mmCIF file of C-alpha atoms in Angstrom:
data_model
loop_
_atom_site.group_PDB
_atom_site.id
_atom_site.type_symbol
_atom_site.label_atom_id
_atom_site.label_comp_id
_atom_site.label_asym_id
_atom_site.label_seq_id
_atom_site.Cartn_x
_atom_site.Cartn_y
_atom_site.Cartn_z
ATOM 1 C CA UNK A 1290 -16.335 6.546 5.252
ATOM 2 C CA UNK A 1291 -14.222 9.031 3.373
ATOM 3 C CA UNK A 1292 -10.463 8.623 3.287
ATOM 4 C CA UNK A 1293 -8.524 11.866 3.308
ATOM 5 C CA UNK A 1294 -5.006 13.069 2.730
ATOM 6 C CA UNK A 1295 -4.659 13.201 6.498
ATOM 7 C CA UNK A 1296 -5.379 9.456 6.641
ATOM 8 C CA UNK A 1297 -2.602 8.798 4.121
ATOM 9 C CA UNK A 1298 -0.160 10.963 6.095
ATOM 10 C CA UNK A 1299 -1.069 9.168 9.322
ATOM 11 C CA UNK A 1300 -0.481 5.813 7.637
ATOM 12 C CA UNK A 1301 2.861 7.024 6.268
ATOM 13 C CA UNK A 1302 3.820 8.120 9.767
ATOM 14 C CA UNK A 1303 3.053 4.611 10.976
ATOM 15 C CA UNK A 1304 5.789 3.292 8.679
ATOM 16 C CA UNK A 1305 8.212 6.095 9.523
ATOM 17 C CA UNK A 1306 7.725 8.093 6.335
ATOM 18 C CA UNK A 1307 5.644 10.926 7.726
ATOM 19 C CA UNK A 1308 6.689 14.370 8.857
ATOM 20 C CA UNK A 1309 8.916 12.950 11.578
ATOM 21 C CA UNK A 1310 10.763 10.647 9.162
ATOM 22 C CA UNK A 1311 14.446 11.336 8.981
ATOM 23 C CA UNK A 1312 14.547 12.936 12.417
ATOM 24 C CA UNK A 1313 16.160 10.012 14.173
ATOM 25 C CA UNK A 1314 19.677 10.203 15.540
ATOM 26 C CA UNK A 1315 22.392 8.222 13.751
ATOM 27 C CA UNK A 1316 23.467 5.032 15.446
ATOM 28 C CA UNK A 1317 27.052 4.176 16.422
ATOM 29 C CA UNK A 1318 27.717 2.247 13.213
ATOM 30 C CA UNK A 1319 26.640 5.033 10.824
ATOM 31 C CA UNK A 1320 27.938 8.048 12.707
ATOM 32 C CA UNK A 1321 29.790 10.382 10.352
ATOM 33 C CA UNK A 1322 29.013 8.381 7.190
ATOM 34 C CA UNK A 1323 27.159 9.696 4.178
ATOM 35 C CA UNK A 1324 23.762 8.058 3.703
ATOM 36 C CA UNK A 1325 23.546 5.267 1.138
ATOM 37 C CA UNK A 1326 21.924 6.152 -2.158
ATOM 38 C CA UNK A 1327 19.189 3.593 -1.416
ATOM 39 C CA UNK A 1328 18.260 5.481 1.766
ATOM 40 C CA UNK A 1329 17.469 8.730 -0.028
ATOM 41 C CA UNK A 1330 14.595 9.520 -2.309
ATOM 42 C CA UNK A 1331 15.083 8.377 -5.871
ATOM 43 C CA UNK A 1332 13.900 11.087 -8.266
ATOM 44 C CA UNK A 1333 14.082 8.758 -11.293
ATOM 45 C CA UNK A 1334 11.761 6.146 -9.757
ATOM 46 C CA UNK A 1335 8.250 7.434 -10.274
ATOM 47 C CA UNK A 1336 4.798 5.940 -10.334
ATOM 48 C CA UNK A 1337 3.279 6.370 -13.805
ATOM 49 C CA UNK A 1338 -0.390 7.271 -14.197
ATOM 50 C CA UNK A 1339 -1.291 3.825 -15.554
ATOM 51 C CA UNK A 1340 0.496 2.167 -12.609
ATOM 52 C CA UNK A 1341 -1.479 4.342 -10.209
ATOM 53 C CA UNK A 1342 -4.673 3.518 -12.086
ATOM 54 C CA UNK A 1343 -3.940 -0.195 -11.604
ATOM 55 C CA UNK A 1344 -3.338 0.298 -7.865
ATOM 56 C CA UNK A 1345 -6.565 2.282 -7.473
ATOM 57 C CA UNK A 1346 -8.476 -0.457 -9.319
ATOM 58 C CA UNK A 1347 -6.906 -3.075 -7.037
ATOM 59 C CA UNK A 1348 -7.777 -1.048 -3.939
ATOM 60 C CA UNK A 1349 -11.353 -0.830 -5.246
ATOM 61 C CA UNK A 1350 -11.498 -4.625 -5.027
ATOM 62 C CA UNK A 1351 -9.667 -4.908 -1.693
ATOM 63 C CA UNK A 1352 -11.180 -2.068 0.306
ATOM 64 C CA UNK A 1353 -14.621 -2.324 1.921
ATOM 65 C CA UNK A 1354 -17.437 -0.886 -0.194
ATOM 66 C CA UNK A 1355 -18.178 1.901 2.301
ATOM 67 C CA UNK A 1356 -14.735 3.467 1.724
ATOM 68 C CA UNK A 1357 -14.831 6.620 -0.411
ATOM 69 C CA UNK A 1358 -12.081 8.674 -2.064
ATOM 70 C CA UNK A 1359 -9.922 5.623 -2.746
ATOM 71 C CA UNK A 1360 -8.012 7.170 -5.662
ATOM 72 C CA UNK A 1361 -6.686 10.156 -3.747
ATOM 73 C CA UNK A 1362 -5.810 8.027 -0.725
ATOM 74 C CA UNK A 1363 -3.912 5.448 -2.785
ATOM 75 C CA UNK A 1364 -1.958 8.175 -4.613
ATOM 76 C CA UNK A 1365 -1.013 9.875 -1.321
ATOM 77 C CA UNK A 1366 -0.053 6.532 0.254
ATOM 78 C CA UNK A 1367 1.870 4.923 -2.614
ATOM 79 C CA UNK A 1368 3.793 7.774 -4.273
ATOM 80 C CA UNK A 1369 5.985 8.562 -1.221
ATOM 81 C CA UNK A 1370 6.604 4.847 -0.657
ATOM 82 C CA UNK A 1371 7.811 4.356 -4.235
ATOM 83 C CA UNK A 1372 10.083 7.420 -4.088
ATOM 84 C CA UNK A 1373 11.227 7.028 -0.491
ATOM 85 C CA UNK A 1374 12.010 3.313 -0.593
ATOM 86 C CA UNK A 1375 13.483 2.648 -4.067
ATOM 87 C CA UNK A 1376 13.963 -1.105 -3.640
ATOM 88 C CA UNK A 1377 10.397 -1.526 -2.395
ATOM 89 C CA UNK A 1378 9.186 0.870 -5.089
ATOM 90 C CA UNK A 1379 10.822 -1.194 -7.840
ATOM 91 C CA UNK A 1380 9.197 -4.295 -6.383
ATOM 92 C CA UNK A 1381 5.816 -2.558 -6.412
ATOM 93 C CA UNK A 1382 6.216 -1.430 -10.020
ATOM 94 C CA UNK A 1383 7.291 -4.930 -11.069
ATOM 95 C CA UNK A 1384 4.285 -6.431 -9.274
ATOM 96 C CA UNK A 1385 1.974 -3.947 -11.048
ATOM 97 C CA UNK A 1386 3.469 -5.064 -14.371
ATOM 98 C CA UNK A 1387 2.935 -8.708 -13.414
ATOM 99 C CA UNK A 1388 -0.689 -8.068 -12.495
ATOM 100 C CA UNK A 1389 -1.279 -6.270 -15.792
ATOM 101 C CA UNK A 1390 0.434 -9.071 -17.752
ATOM 102 C CA UNK A 1391 -1.899 -11.623 -16.168
ATOM 103 C CA UNK A 1392 -4.904 -9.443 -16.984
ATOM 104 C CA UNK A 1393 -3.760 -8.971 -20.582
ATOM 105 C CA UNK A 1394 -3.104 -12.673 -21.150
ATOM 106 C CA UNK A 1395 -6.310 -13.910 -19.493
ATOM 107 C CA UNK A 1396 -8.826 -11.157 -20.251
ATOM 108 C CA UNK A 1397 -7.244 -9.117 -23.034
ATOM 109 C CA UNK A 1398 -7.141 -5.815 -21.136
ATOM 110 C CA UNK A 1399 -5.134 -4.033 -18.476
ATOM 111 C CA UNK A 1400 -6.224 -4.761 -14.907
ATOM 112 C CA UNK A 1401 -7.738 -1.304 -14.430
ATOM 113 C CA UNK A 1402 -9.849 -1.710 -17.582
ATOM 114 C CA UNK A 1403 -11.596 -4.842 -16.272
ATOM 115 C CA UNK A 1404 -14.894 -4.709 -14.413
ATOM 116 C CA UNK A 1405 -14.696 -5.186 -10.614
ATOM 117 C CA UNK A 1406 -15.985 -8.775 -10.670
ATOM 118 C CA UNK A 1407 -13.402 -9.797 -13.270
ATOM 119 C CA UNK A 1408 -10.659 -8.091 -11.249
ATOM 120 C CA UNK A 1409 -11.621 -10.114 -8.197
ATOM 121 C CA UNK A 1410 -11.779 -13.347 -10.237
ATOM 122 C CA UNK A 1411 -8.312 -12.622 -11.624
ATOM 123 C CA UNK A 1412 -6.888 -12.296 -8.104
ATOM 124 C CA UNK A 1413 -8.503 -15.617 -7.181
ATOM 125 C CA UNK A 1414 -7.144 -17.230 -10.341
ATOM 126 C CA UNK A 1415 -3.667 -16.008 -9.442
ATOM 127 C CA UNK A 1416 -4.256 -17.397 -5.906
ATOM 128 C CA UNK A 1417 -3.228 -14.060 -4.426
ATOM 129 C CA UNK A 1418 -5.761 -14.541 -1.620
ATOM 130 C CA UNK A 1419 -3.992 -17.685 -0.385
ATOM 131 C CA UNK A 1420 -0.393 -16.846 -1.333
ATOM 132 C CA UNK A 1421 2.235 -16.283 1.310
ATOM 133 C CA UNK A 1422 3.625 -12.765 0.919
ATOM 134 C CA UNK A 1423 7.207 -13.041 -0.291
ATOM 135 C CA UNK A 1424 9.120 -10.239 -2.034
ATOM 136 C CA UNK A 1425 11.345 -12.800 -3.793
ATOM 137 C CA UNK A 1426 8.690 -15.421 -4.453
ATOM 138 C CA UNK A 1427 6.497 -16.387 -7.374
ATOM 139 C CA UNK A 1428 4.209 -13.933 -9.133
ATOM 140 C CA UNK A 1429 1.292 -14.470 -6.741
ATOM 141 C CA UNK A 1430 3.516 -14.095 -3.676
ATOM 142 C CA UNK A 1431 5.071 -10.859 -4.960
ATOM 143 C CA UNK A 1432 1.684 -9.380 -5.899
ATOM 144 C CA UNK A 1433 0.448 -10.320 -2.437
ATOM 145 C CA UNK A 1434 3.499 -8.776 -0.721
ATOM 146 C CA UNK A 1435 3.991 -5.592 -2.740
ATOM 147 C CA UNK A 1436 0.437 -4.721 -3.719
ATOM 148 C CA UNK A 1437 -2.275 -6.412 -1.662
ATOM 149 C CA UNK A 1438 -0.582 -6.275 1.726
ATOM 150 C CA UNK A 1439 0.819 -2.796 1.101
ATOM 151 C CA UNK A 1440 -2.570 -1.319 0.135
ATOM 152 C CA UNK A 1441 -4.323 -3.036 3.049
ATOM 153 C CA UNK A 1442 -1.658 -1.898 5.506
ATOM 154 C CA UNK A 1443 -2.055 1.669 4.276
ATOM 155 C CA UNK A 1444 -5.810 1.503 4.775
ATOM 156 C CA UNK A 1445 -5.788 -0.055 8.231
ATOM 157 C CA UNK A 1446 -2.867 2.061 9.475
ATOM 158 C CA UNK A 1447 -4.979 5.163 8.846
ATOM 159 C CA UNK A 1448 -7.450 6.407 11.476
ATOM 160 C CA UNK A 1449 -10.448 5.997 9.158
ATOM 161 C CA UNK A 1450 -9.415 2.519 8.056
ATOM 162 C CA UNK A 1451 -8.688 1.475 11.614
ATOM 163 C CA UNK A 1452 -12.188 2.526 12.661
ATOM 164 C CA UNK A 1453 -13.583 0.264 9.899
ATOM 165 C CA UNK A 1454 -11.847 -2.655 11.590
ATOM 166 C CA UNK A 1455 -13.217 -1.666 14.991
ATOM 167 C CA UNK A 1456 -9.983 -0.114 16.228
ATOM 168 C CA UNK A 1457 -11.274 3.171 17.609
ATOM 169 C CA UNK A 1458 -7.959 3.991 19.176
ATOM 170 C CA UNK A 1459 -5.122 2.611 17.039
ATOM 171 C CA UNK A 1460 -1.619 2.724 18.532
ATOM 172 C CA UNK A 1461 -0.196 6.212 18.466
ATOM 173 C CA UNK A 1462 -3.507 8.036 18.705
ATOM 174 C CA UNK A 1463 -4.794 9.628 21.901
ATOM 175 C CA UNK A 1464 -7.716 8.184 23.776
ATOM 176 C CA UNK A 1465 -6.601 7.427 27.294
ATOM 177 C CA UNK A 1466 -7.856 4.714 29.594
ATOM 178 C CA UNK A 1467 -11.500 5.584 29.023
ATOM 179 C CA UNK A 1468 -11.288 4.251 25.451
ATOM 180 C CA UNK A 1469 -10.036 0.901 26.734
ATOM 181 C CA UNK A 1470 -12.694 0.604 29.430
ATOM 182 C CA UNK A 1471 -15.572 1.251 27.070
ATOM 183 C CA UNK A 1472 -17.312 -1.831 25.683
ATOM 184 C CA UNK A 1473 -18.127 -2.393 22.040
ATOM 185 C CA UNK A 1474 -21.080 -0.476 20.654
#
């Protein structure tokens, strides 16, 4: 299954960062106030090419083997999240650095430069697969929260990724009652 830019945009819409983002009415507490600097895009916070390469390599381990076009999807999913949510973006960039530090210290190369089996072993060694996601936790918990969960959410919030999980009609997509009355194939 090929992931497209449209899949990334649909996933971004699921988190409120798509084309309708920013169109909500102000609430009573923020009426007439200027937006906080953390609520606006941060032009100085940018995903470097080597950071993106690390995220694509991680997605290559996490995503099912039948998924194609992972690099473009990850770039379209992650770049707006780093720019649009600066605090989360800094956490992601720090978690990428942590993952690369582990790879350098254990295998002598950046995470993206390792072969896929070694990448998967590194995640197991870090216990990322069993860690509780916590943005303020230990290294494994932050990698789980900012990288693993974020990449998986992006995949499964997209229409193509949702269909991989057997969700033919994810929330927010048309289908009507006929899609709910149809049995599994």
